[in-house]
Amino acid sequence: MSNAPTTNRRRISILGATGSIGCNTLDVMAHLGGREVFEVPAITGKGNIKRLVEQAKQTGAAFAVTADPDRYAELKSALAGTGIEAGAGPTALIEAGARDTDLLIAGIVGIAGLEPTLAAVAGGADIGLANKECLVSAGDLFTAAITRGGGKLLPVDSEHNAIFQVLEENQHHAVDRIILTASGGPFRDFTRARMAAVTPETAAAHPNYSMGLKISIDSASMFNKALEMIEARHLFGIRPDQIEVVIHPQSVIHSMVGYCDGSVLAQLGVPDMRHAIGYAISHPRRASLPVERLDFAKLARLDFFAPDEERFPALTLARIAMQRGGLQGAILNGAKEIALEAFIAGRIGFLVMADIVAAVMDRLDDGRVARSIDDVYATDRDARAVAASLLRKSA
Ligand code: NDP
Ligand code: MG
């Protein structure tokens, strides 16, 4: 592609700029020099047009896109006279991904981010990947597309970013295990009976991180960790039995790599997504970031314990999905997205989410594999349809 920049500023596009990852990304960019240093070929949002417009003006973005086609007129009129091009709907979203850039931060939530991210991958951009559903659903097809595109895949999910930081060059053969840390979420110490009765509001209150609604609830159910196990498998090319999860309530150790000689390397920091985002933006260098420094004397202690998979069956489901292989990751994710929406809408209880996902995974356990990205979308649709029909029957 014609990846030649028009200025000597670094080009960074942001998918999902109006969300939690997007806002943190813009905060880091502002800290690292803002418009003097960075050019923004494209940014996207969906419902929060006001914020998208502010961000577009602030960064001098070339192209601002809302995923919602019904909001085009509103976005266009708010950007009138600024010289910033407006776009709306799925095609414009893909075009935003496809615009020439050096780095694309993939910060859309859910499988909706896959196509626009793949457009950037095909153009050879480096990808700062927060949108874990790309890897969970498309798996090896996504990593193969990265190899073809020629860009780097830089994990922004804090656990995977930590692993990326401590994986020693040329020592992949010596990796014994990857240990993903998990805060355990707000219901870490709840009984199953108490968990059955929790509301979306209490589930959304993450103890250590301030994140978008869906990932916060996924953290409470540990579906987020389930997605991260599958994400780790594809990112680091390891076997499912090499992936461990440990509850670490303080979220100071962001994850660890265990080597064949018994050494364990960890990356530590305060729980702040700007670490991982700043690392991806600055890679392969390190830049000074506006994050609090760890004060070990104040920390006093770090706790660890094994997760209880009876209360958090999402972890078992991730292992089953990895063992079955094929498109089970896409099925787990598609069913989970529908179950999560039903929980948010107050239609089902917290623990029912995992029951639905398990049932959909069993129903679609027919050995299907992905030959192309279209197979991923078709399976995602199947998983959603089966989940929706199970929900209707249980209503
Ligand atoms: P948010 O809900 O805060 O933001 C999501 C972004 O995507 C917003 O810009 C939103 O627009 C946009 N969006 C929502 N739905 C669609 C859609 N259907 N099509 C296109 N755009 C859409 O999510 P987060 O920032 O928390 O998470 C983003 C991704 O990063 C997720 O995959 C999450 O798992 C991952 N992640 C997030 C972390 C965090 O700290 N937040 C940590 C690690 C990973 P709008 O708001 O304008 O409607
Ligand atoms: Mg994470």
PDB file of C-alpha atoms and ligand atoms in Angstrom, residues 132 156-160 211 215 224-225 228 231 273, ligand 2:
ATOM      1  CA  LYS A 132     -10.155  -9.121  21.985  1.00  0.00           C
ATOM      2  CA  VAL A 156      -3.445  -3.659  24.468  1.00  0.00           C
ATOM      3  CA  ASP A 157      -5.424  -5.951  26.767  1.00  0.00           C
ATOM      4  CA  SER A 158      -3.416  -5.428  29.971  1.00  0.00           C
ATOM      5  CA  GLU A 159      -2.732  -9.122  30.644  1.00  0.00           C
ATOM      6  CA  HIS A 160      -1.549  -9.819  27.112  1.00  0.00           C
ATOM      7  CA  MET A 211     -13.957   0.303  31.799  1.00  0.00           C
ATOM      8  CA  ILE A 215     -16.289  -5.642  29.712  1.00  0.00           C
ATOM      9  CA  ASN A 224     -13.726 -11.559  30.189  1.00  0.00           C
ATOM     10  CA  LYS A 225     -11.036 -13.934  31.494  1.00  0.00           C
ATOM     11  CA  GLU A 228      -8.604 -13.646  27.400  1.00  0.00           C
ATOM     12  CA  GLU A 231      -6.997 -14.555  23.085  1.00  0.00           C
ATOM     13  CA  MET A 273      -4.975   0.988  30.933  1.00  0.00           C
TER      14      MET A 273
HETATM   15 MG    MG B   2      -7.760  -7.648  30.286  1.00  0.00          MG
END
